[in-house]
Amino acid sequence: ESPSLLSEAMKQLSKNKEQKYEIEEGGRNQIFVSRDTTYPQQQQQEERKKIRVGYLSPDFTSTHPLAFLMQSIFQYHNRDDFEIYTYSLNRPMSTKNEGEDDEVTAIQKGSDCFKLLPPSELSLLDMAKQIQDDELHILVDLCGYAGTSKVAELMSLLKQQHQQQQQHFPVQISYMGFPGSSGAPYIDYMIVDDIVVPPPTHQKSGSNDNEWWSVRKWYTEGLIYMPHCYFVNSHLHCAQDALLPSHDGRGEALDKRKNRYGLPSNNDNDGFVFCCHSRPDKIDPKTFRVWLNALDRVRHHNQDQQHENMPRMNNAVLWLLKSCDEMEDNLRLIVKEEYPNLSQEALIFASIAERNEHLSRLACADLFLDTPSYNAHTLGCDALFVGVPMISLLRPDNGEREDDYVNGNTEIGTTKLASRVGASLLRAAGMYDEMVCEDMISYEELMVSCALNKDGWYDHARQKLISSREECPLFNTKRWVQNLELAFREIAWNSGDSFKGSERRRKGTNDDILILD
């Protein structure tokens, strides 16, 4: 975070709530806006035009995580100020029975206009014309370079066309699909938060530029800094069925689920389930061995203990997602060759499951293990929502240099956006202090501490996570949308018909917009 900037912004805004607070840093303006910020258009309600916002994606299908995450956000846009258009580059595929609502239905119902733009049926020019006909002010790209689609080509074509026609709209924004800068001249803004992309600060550290700025400089877009967490989800509205009973019957229901997957039962005093159901390709060799170190220590700690009141954890297990037989064989071989005292029964593998079963079985875990090189995104939300604490790594900003890997440093880095998401999710869930580690030594120690203090510190942390589910910012989709709208208003209304920010935009120096909640 950048506490000096945020505290100064709050102080300035409190002096005059109708004004924004703006400073220049690193060649860009940093504009702080809050819900009290007003614009001339708001004072002329009857003459004001609505802001037309489009969302473009090939993933508005009931089989893709993006649709699952975003299905509720469109309905929460303020219809007094916004019109919402959604553009799907794929024909929706439903996994629901007839008469049941799915993600696509929710997206369609939440939109003022839903259009199909399948590349197999339309040329890029035809797709661009349909979007241009809607005269959008803002177009949000929800795909970027992720997957194989025509989105990047389409966004580039739209930017070329409206530049040639000297049109200032739509402003094009990147979000969600690709976890990094596009580096593309056709993307004006990107939605982030101050953990995944630490903002620049005027403070210096000795003779070197502040490390935060060394991260910011790699992003070509103007950045929209969301408060709490940039990563939106719809879990509170569509994943309630996965939750266990809150009081009566919880233990019995949990044991039934655990028995189904061969996990130690809830009444098993020496059982603890370490879990990672992230894609196996996210697990780097060093992290896997840290997990095994902790598992080995937990299962055999009682042999070294002098006190008989310490819990025995002979039945602690590591529960992983299985991609194929070869993957399982390779990981078991590491255990056999490097951890001879660790039983093969300590590793349990889960098959890929459909979403409802995945969410339901995830609640059987005691502790979710984030993968530092590429964090859990959707899966991190899944684990926290069903009440499973998650450990994540976030190295100090001054503890990692850009040339570390060139010089042979094998430590796991957390500079890139995809390796900082877990810490962002945990902050928004109110669990940052408890569950974010600065190095892998601390990561391993926290794993061991959670298992050996299952009925003490760990249980307190888990109950805190569960009790705050309804109120914490992470799962408050409506609040997230209201904060995003502050940035949209700043982009559209403050510019006016003359779009006074367009000169900076043509030069590729869009302002950073920091939202204060």
XYZ file of C-alpha atoms in Angstrom:
517
model
C 0.000 0.000 0.000
C 0.959 3.645 -0.136
C -0.273 4.916 3.249
C 1.282 8.379 2.983
C -0.525 9.123 -0.253
C -3.836 7.645 0.848
C -3.855 9.411 4.205
C -3.005 12.745 2.581
C -5.740 12.224 0.000
C -8.312 11.448 2.691
C -7.286 14.561 4.615
C -7.605 16.791 1.559
C -10.939 15.297 0.533
C -12.353 15.777 4.012
C -11.644 19.506 3.744
C -13.829 19.882 0.687
C -15.843 16.837 -0.230
C -16.938 18.260 -3.568
C -13.388 18.316 -4.903
C -11.001 15.638 -6.011
C -7.470 15.405 -4.716
C -4.872 15.343 -7.488
C -1.088 15.144 -7.490
C 1.513 14.434 -10.146
C 3.931 11.577 -9.648
C 6.276 9.859 -12.096
C 4.964 11.869 -15.057
C 1.329 10.913 -14.385
C -1.449 12.541 -12.449
C -2.831 10.544 -9.544
C -6.481 11.425 -9.099
C -8.192 10.400 -5.865
C -11.986 10.238 -6.026
C -14.608 9.229 -3.475
C -18.374 8.909 -3.332
C -18.533 12.566 -2.320
C -16.809 13.732 -5.511
C -19.242 15.662 -7.719
C -19.212 16.693 -11.371
C -21.048 19.422 -13.286
C -23.256 16.850 -14.998
C -24.649 15.731 -11.656
C -26.000 19.233 -11.065
C -28.041 19.061 -14.280
C -29.859 15.804 -13.752
C -32.503 16.406 -16.407
C -29.910 17.118 -19.108
C -27.403 14.447 -18.214
C -26.730 11.615 -20.608
C -26.197 8.165 -19.243
C -22.737 6.637 -19.433
C -22.868 3.716 -21.848
C -20.545 0.929 -20.737
C -19.808 -2.201 -22.753
C -18.247 -5.455 -21.531
C -16.650 -7.676 -24.186
C -15.688 -11.330 -23.692
C -15.597 -14.741 -25.365
C -16.183 -16.310 -21.945
C -19.825 -15.491 -21.201
C -20.604 -19.209 -20.961
C -21.664 -21.339 -18.022
C -18.474 -23.369 -18.358
C -15.996 -20.522 -17.750
C -14.900 -19.064 -14.369
C -15.197 -15.481 -15.634
C -18.941 -15.790 -16.178
C -19.309 -17.395 -12.758
C -17.385 -14.562 -11.100
C -19.047 -11.681 -12.932
C -22.635 -12.867 -13.298
C -23.937 -10.547 -10.561
C -22.058 -7.325 -11.281
C -24.133 -6.073 -14.204
C -27.381 -5.907 -12.242
C -25.759 -3.634 -9.642
C -24.888 -0.785 -11.987
C -26.825 2.396 -11.191
C -29.377 2.691 -13.990
C -29.813 6.425 -13.349
C -26.278 6.977 -14.608
C -25.354 3.908 -16.665
C -26.537 1.772 -19.564
C -24.892 -1.643 -19.700
C -24.073 -3.517 -22.908
C -22.539 -7.000 -22.934
C -20.977 -8.543 -26.027
C -20.363 -12.281 -26.202
C -17.931 -13.653 -28.769
C -19.224 -17.168 -28.154
C -22.682 -18.643 -28.250
C -23.671 -19.442 -24.655
C -23.456 -23.070 -23.557
C -25.577 -24.049 -20.583
C -24.927 -26.886 -18.147
C -28.208 -26.296 -16.304
C -31.467 -28.153 -16.688
C -34.273 -26.499 -18.576
C -35.932 -23.813 -16.457
C -32.892 -23.272 -14.252
C -31.007 -19.996 -14.376
C -27.296 -20.097 -15.110
C -24.482 -17.564 -15.341
C -25.359 -16.525 -18.880
C -28.992 -15.917 -17.935
C -27.861 -13.716 -15.031
C -25.562 -11.731 -17.336
C -28.340 -11.269 -19.881
C -30.847 -10.176 -17.237
C -28.352 -7.730 -15.761
C -27.630 -6.078 -19.101
C -29.648 -3.441 -20.920
C -28.441 -5.010 -24.162
C -26.801 -8.411 -24.746
C -25.319 -9.065 -28.192
C -23.772 -12.147 -29.760
C -20.737 -11.420 -31.935
C -19.412 -14.867 -32.926
C -16.205 -14.550 -34.999
C -17.178 -17.664 -36.943
C -20.199 -15.787 -38.308
C -19.063 -12.146 -38.424
C -16.011 -10.387 -39.788
C -13.994 -8.086 -37.535
C -15.427 -5.094 -39.399
C -18.998 -6.341 -38.827
C -18.298 -6.928 -35.137
C -16.755 -3.472 -34.789
C -19.725 -1.827 -36.497
C -22.213 -3.416 -34.111
C -20.239 -2.069 -31.155
C -19.787 1.374 -32.735
C -23.522 1.631 -33.376
C -24.081 1.548 -29.609
C -21.998 4.739 -29.157
C -20.297 3.535 -26.001
C -18.371 5.806 -23.665
C -16.407 2.942 -22.086
C -15.563 -0.529 -23.395
C -14.130 -3.121 -20.983
C -12.044 -5.945 -22.437
C -12.523 -9.016 -20.213
C -10.174 -11.256 -22.172
C -6.947 -9.586 -23.264
C -4.411 -12.168 -24.391
C -6.011 -15.018 -22.437
C -7.267 -17.881 -24.566
C -7.693 -17.883 -28.317
C -10.083 -15.212 -29.481
C -10.426 -12.190 -31.702
C -10.736 -9.802 -28.772
C -7.286 -8.196 -29.080
C -7.728 -7.681 -32.834
C -11.190 -6.241 -32.300
C -10.072 -3.823 -29.591
C -7.188 -2.672 -31.783
C -9.493 -2.133 -34.767
C -12.000 -0.132 -32.685
C -9.231 2.147 -31.392
C -7.908 2.726 -34.908
C -11.367 3.547 -36.218
C -12.332 6.063 -33.563
C -8.910 7.732 -33.756
C -9.275 8.082 -37.515
C -12.719 9.594 -36.996
C -11.330 11.834 -34.221
C -13.749 10.370 -31.717
C -12.768 10.372 -28.063
C -15.023 7.514 -27.011
C -15.082 4.719 -26.158
C -12.289 4.685 -23.617
C -10.946 1.117 -23.615
C -10.219 -0.669 -20.330
C -8.571 -4.021 -19.612
C -9.847 -6.183 -16.759
C -9.850 -9.704 -15.355
C -8.962 -11.962 -18.301
C -5.222 -11.265 -18.618
C -3.309 -10.733 -15.327
C -0.776 -8.189 -16.540
C -0.274 -5.117 -18.671
C -1.374 -5.412 -22.283
C 1.506 -3.201 -23.420
C -0.919 -2.203 -26.162
C -1.615 1.359 -27.384
C -5.293 0.524 -27.813
C -5.854 -0.049 -24.060
C -6.268 3.197 -22.105
C -6.788 1.891 -18.569
C -6.413 -1.265 -16.517
C -8.260 -2.140 -13.288
C -5.964 -3.118 -10.378
C -5.500 -2.491 -6.660
C -2.570 -1.213 -4.607
C -1.356 -4.694 -3.658
C -1.284 -6.305 -7.104
C 0.322 -3.158 -8.605
C 1.764 -0.941 -5.849
C 1.304 2.721 -6.867
C 4.296 5.035 -7.277
C 5.167 7.278 -4.387
C 7.177 10.463 -4.133
C 9.297 8.930 -1.370
C 12.766 7.666 -2.272
C 14.838 4.969 -0.627
C 18.459 6.155 -0.464
C 19.803 6.897 -3.913
C 17.574 4.370 -5.656
C 14.085 4.894 -6.958
C 11.386 3.436 -4.766
C 10.701 -0.225 -5.577
C 6.995 0.474 -6.032
C 7.698 2.719 -8.975
C 9.930 0.066 -10.513
C 6.794 -2.118 -10.728
C 4.440 0.602 -11.946
C 6.667 1.606 -14.851
C 6.030 -1.681 -16.646
C 2.318 -0.889 -17.045
C 1.541 1.151 -20.152
C -2.066 1.831 -19.171
C -3.489 4.394 -16.811
C -4.352 2.388 -13.703
C -7.700 2.370 -11.916
C -6.910 1.467 -8.298
C -9.846 -0.243 -6.626
C -10.034 -0.190 -2.824
C -9.783 -3.490 -0.922
C -9.352 -5.839 -3.914
C -9.536 -5.516 -7.697
C -10.842 -9.075 -8.134
C -14.629 -9.260 -8.212
C -16.795 -12.300 -7.534
C -20.444 -13.288 -7.185
C -20.072 -15.995 -4.561
C -22.431 -14.490 -2.005
C -25.253 -14.631 -4.550
C -24.637 -17.928 -6.333
C -22.541 -20.268 -4.156
C -24.621 -20.519 -0.990
C -25.421 -24.191 -1.626
C -21.765 -25.093 -1.032
C -21.785 -23.773 2.539
C -21.974 -26.113 5.511
C -24.605 -25.581 8.229
C -23.455 -22.808 10.525
C -24.195 -24.580 13.828
C -26.326 -27.695 14.348
C -25.336 -30.545 12.092
C -22.155 -28.914 10.800
C -19.817 -31.636 12.077
C -21.991 -34.456 10.764
C -22.377 -32.821 7.349
C -18.629 -32.212 7.137
C -17.802 -35.820 8.060
C -20.085 -37.127 5.307
C -18.281 -35.001 2.760
C -14.827 -35.972 4.047
C -15.643 -39.691 4.030
C -16.701 -39.406 0.411
C -13.224 -38.176 -0.571
C -11.147 -40.387 1.717
C -10.121 -37.553 4.047
C -9.610 -37.779 7.823
C -12.901 -37.094 9.577
C -13.742 -33.991 11.542
C -13.635 -36.025 14.751
C -10.180 -37.345 13.953
C -7.998 -35.486 16.448
C -4.800 -36.349 14.608
C -6.129 -35.332 11.167
C -5.488 -32.106 9.256
C -6.131 -31.464 5.551
C -3.657 -29.269 3.696
C -5.196 -28.548 0.312
C -4.269 -27.121 -3.066
C -6.784 -27.620 -5.859
C -5.106 -25.110 -8.153
C -3.974 -26.294 -11.561
C -0.943 -28.558 -11.043
C 1.173 -26.489 -13.469
C 1.071 -23.658 -10.892
C 3.019 -25.761 -8.362
C 6.732 -24.999 -8.617
C 9.326 -27.508 -7.284
C 10.438 -25.374 -4.346
C 6.887 -24.781 -3.106
C 5.990 -28.474 -3.350
C 8.975 -29.363 -1.196
C 8.051 -26.706 1.360
C 4.626 -28.338 1.581
C 6.209 -31.748 2.077
C 8.590 -30.382 4.707
C 5.654 -29.021 6.703
C 3.599 -32.189 6.231
C 6.507 -34.353 7.368
C 7.071 -32.178 10.448
C 3.394 -32.220 11.393
C 2.995 -35.985 11.010
C 6.130 -36.791 13.001
C 6.379 -33.897 15.431
C 5.172 -35.980 18.412
C 8.316 -38.113 18.249
C 10.335 -35.052 19.219
C 7.921 -33.620 21.758
C 8.541 -33.838 25.487
C 4.997 -32.832 26.441
C 2.232 -35.340 26.156
C -0.492 -32.701 25.825
C 0.709 -31.731 22.324
C -1.665 -33.023 19.613
C -0.682 -35.976 17.451
C -1.068 -35.330 13.715
C -0.150 -38.703 12.248
C -3.093 -38.445 9.892
C -2.358 -35.023 8.358
C -2.636 -35.175 4.555
C -1.871 -33.087 1.468
C -4.883 -32.987 -0.881
C -4.052 -32.052 -4.477
C -5.904 -31.797 -7.778
C -4.960 -34.534 -10.231
C -4.466 -33.658 -13.875
C -3.277 -37.085 -15.089
C -1.679 -40.316 -13.879
C 1.815 -39.139 -14.863
C 1.463 -36.026 -12.696
C 0.485 -38.122 -9.669
C 3.281 -40.614 -10.307
C 5.898 -37.848 -10.524
C 4.862 -36.233 -7.249
C 4.699 -39.555 -5.436
C 8.198 -40.341 -6.709
C 9.528 -37.169 -5.062
C 7.978 -38.273 -1.779
C 9.452 -41.769 -2.102
C 12.984 -40.609 -2.942
C 13.297 -37.477 -0.787
C 10.920 -38.089 2.133
C 11.292 -41.790 3.029
C 9.566 -41.343 6.382
C 6.484 -39.827 4.755
C 3.815 -42.373 3.921
C 2.340 -42.391 0.427
C -1.043 -42.245 2.140
C -0.213 -38.672 3.134
C -0.879 -37.604 -0.467
C -4.470 -37.703 -1.667
C -5.484 -36.714 -5.199
C -8.851 -35.340 -6.271
C -10.267 -35.637 -9.754
C -11.466 -32.606 -11.692
C -15.101 -31.943 -10.753
C -17.923 -29.749 -11.947
C -18.259 -26.443 -10.134
C -20.920 -27.280 -7.525
C -19.099 -30.408 -6.375
C -15.778 -28.547 -6.416
C -17.126 -25.863 -4.079
C -18.814 -28.396 -1.828
C -15.759 -30.625 -1.401
C -13.401 -27.664 -0.947
C -15.094 -27.021 2.418
C -13.547 -30.325 3.598
C -10.079 -28.743 3.645
C -8.577 -27.239 6.775
C -6.016 -24.982 5.082
C -5.684 -23.884 1.458
C -2.116 -23.512 0.167
C -1.647 -20.720 -2.353
C 0.874 -21.243 -5.155
C 3.333 -18.324 -4.941
C 4.530 -18.227 -8.552
C 0.969 -17.882 -9.877
C -1.649 -17.387 -7.174
C -5.104 -18.823 -6.888
C -7.574 -16.275 -8.277
C -11.076 -17.744 -8.617
C -10.033 -20.684 -6.450
C -8.776 -18.327 -3.745
C -12.239 -16.760 -3.603
C -13.758 -20.248 -3.534
C -11.684 -21.341 -0.546
C -12.229 -18.176 1.476
C -15.957 -18.196 0.758
C -16.478 -21.752 2.036
C -14.535 -20.846 5.176
C -11.106 -22.321 4.469
C -8.183 -20.043 5.450
C -5.510 -19.594 2.774
C -1.755 -19.076 3.161
C -0.149 -16.806 0.570
C 3.317 -15.392 -0.051
C 4.061 -11.695 -0.618
C 7.691 -10.694 -0.423
C 8.545 -7.171 0.787
C 8.766 -4.654 -2.043
C 12.384 -3.923 -1.254
C 13.282 -7.595 -1.076
C 13.213 -8.395 -4.774
C 15.151 -6.928 -7.652
C 14.357 -7.028 -11.343
C 17.662 -8.783 -12.094
C 17.326 -11.461 -9.381
C 16.747 -14.303 -11.823
C 19.445 -13.100 -14.217
C 21.906 -13.285 -11.326
C 20.823 -16.787 -10.366
C 18.543 -16.046 -7.403
C 16.150 -18.995 -7.151
C 13.840 -17.475 -4.553
C 10.202 -17.330 -5.577
C 9.414 -13.790 -6.707
C 6.166 -11.904 -6.180
C 6.654 -8.851 -8.394
C 4.216 -9.818 -11.121
C 0.492 -9.217 -10.688
C -0.452 -12.909 -10.841
C 1.730 -13.649 -7.807
C 0.169 -10.895 -5.647
C -3.536 -11.710 -5.980
C -3.686 -14.017 -2.958
C -2.556 -11.234 -0.617
C -5.137 -8.914 -2.148
C -7.939 -11.443 -1.590
C -6.834 -12.006 1.995
C -6.773 -8.282 2.761
C -10.338 -7.883 1.477
C -11.389 -10.888 3.587
C -9.804 -9.352 6.685
C -7.157 -12.105 6.929
C -3.992 -10.376 5.676
C -2.194 -10.142 9.020
C -2.878 -13.765 9.878
C -2.215 -15.504 6.570
C 0.260 -13.557 4.376
C 3.933 -14.562 4.682
C 7.030 -12.648 3.575
C 9.200 -15.675 2.742
C 8.932 -19.434 2.326
C 10.426 -20.121 5.750
C 7.519 -18.232 7.323
C 5.139 -20.003 4.932
C 6.276 -23.417 6.161
C 6.154 -22.347 9.802
C 2.602 -21.066 9.406
C 1.520 -24.366 7.855
C 2.918 -26.238 10.848
C 1.459 -23.767 13.343
C -2.050 -24.056 11.897
C -2.016 -27.843 12.142
C -0.522 -28.039 15.637
C -2.828 -25.315 16.951
C -5.940 -26.642 15.259
C -8.165 -26.045 18.291
C -6.513 -22.777 19.276
C -5.095 -20.043 17.044
C -6.118 -21.758 13.819
C -9.715 -22.280 14.906
C -9.957 -18.618 15.920
C -8.705 -17.550 12.481
C -11.152 -19.817 10.699
C -14.101 -18.623 12.754
C -13.100 -15.038 12.030
C -13.146 -15.802 8.305
C -16.541 -17.495 8.455
C -18.197 -14.860 10.654
C -17.088 -11.982 8.410
C -18.241 -13.573 5.154
C -21.414 -11.493 4.851
C -19.777 -8.152 5.674
C -16.216 -8.235 4.328
C -15.417 -6.261 1.147
C -14.262 -9.373 -0.729
C -17.778 -10.731 -1.156
C -19.667 -7.421 -1.326
C -20.295 -7.315 -5.072
C -22.629 -4.322 -4.933
C -20.062 -2.227 -3.070
C -17.388 -3.248 -5.595
C -19.560 -2.079 -8.509
C -20.309 1.238 -6.794
C -16.578 1.837 -6.399
C -15.906 0.970 -10.042
C -18.561 3.455 -11.092
C -16.568 6.231 -9.407
C -13.763 5.583 -11.890
C -16.195 5.405 -14.817
C -17.700 8.772 -13.853
C -14.241 10.306 -13.554
C -13.324 9.036 -17.022
C -16.552 10.053 -18.737
C -18.085 13.029 -16.920
C -14.991 14.941 -15.927
C -13.881 15.014 -19.540
C -17.072 16.579 -20.816
C -17.966 16.838 -24.496
C -14.579 18.373 -25.286
C -12.824 15.469 -23.555
C -10.053 17.608 -22.167
C -8.024 14.571 -21.166
C -7.725 13.326 -24.743
C -4.386 15.031 -25.405
C -2.713 13.118 -22.586
C -4.465 9.941 -23.760
C -3.103 10.300 -27.290
C 0.378 10.548 -25.780
C -0.197 7.410 -23.732
C -0.091 9.067 -20.316
C -3.529 8.442 -18.887
C -4.047 9.509 -15.296
C -4.034 6.932 -12.511
C -7.378 6.957 -10.696
C -7.397 5.899 -7.041
C -10.783 5.106 -5.531
C -11.347 5.910 -1.848
C -14.101 3.885 -0.213
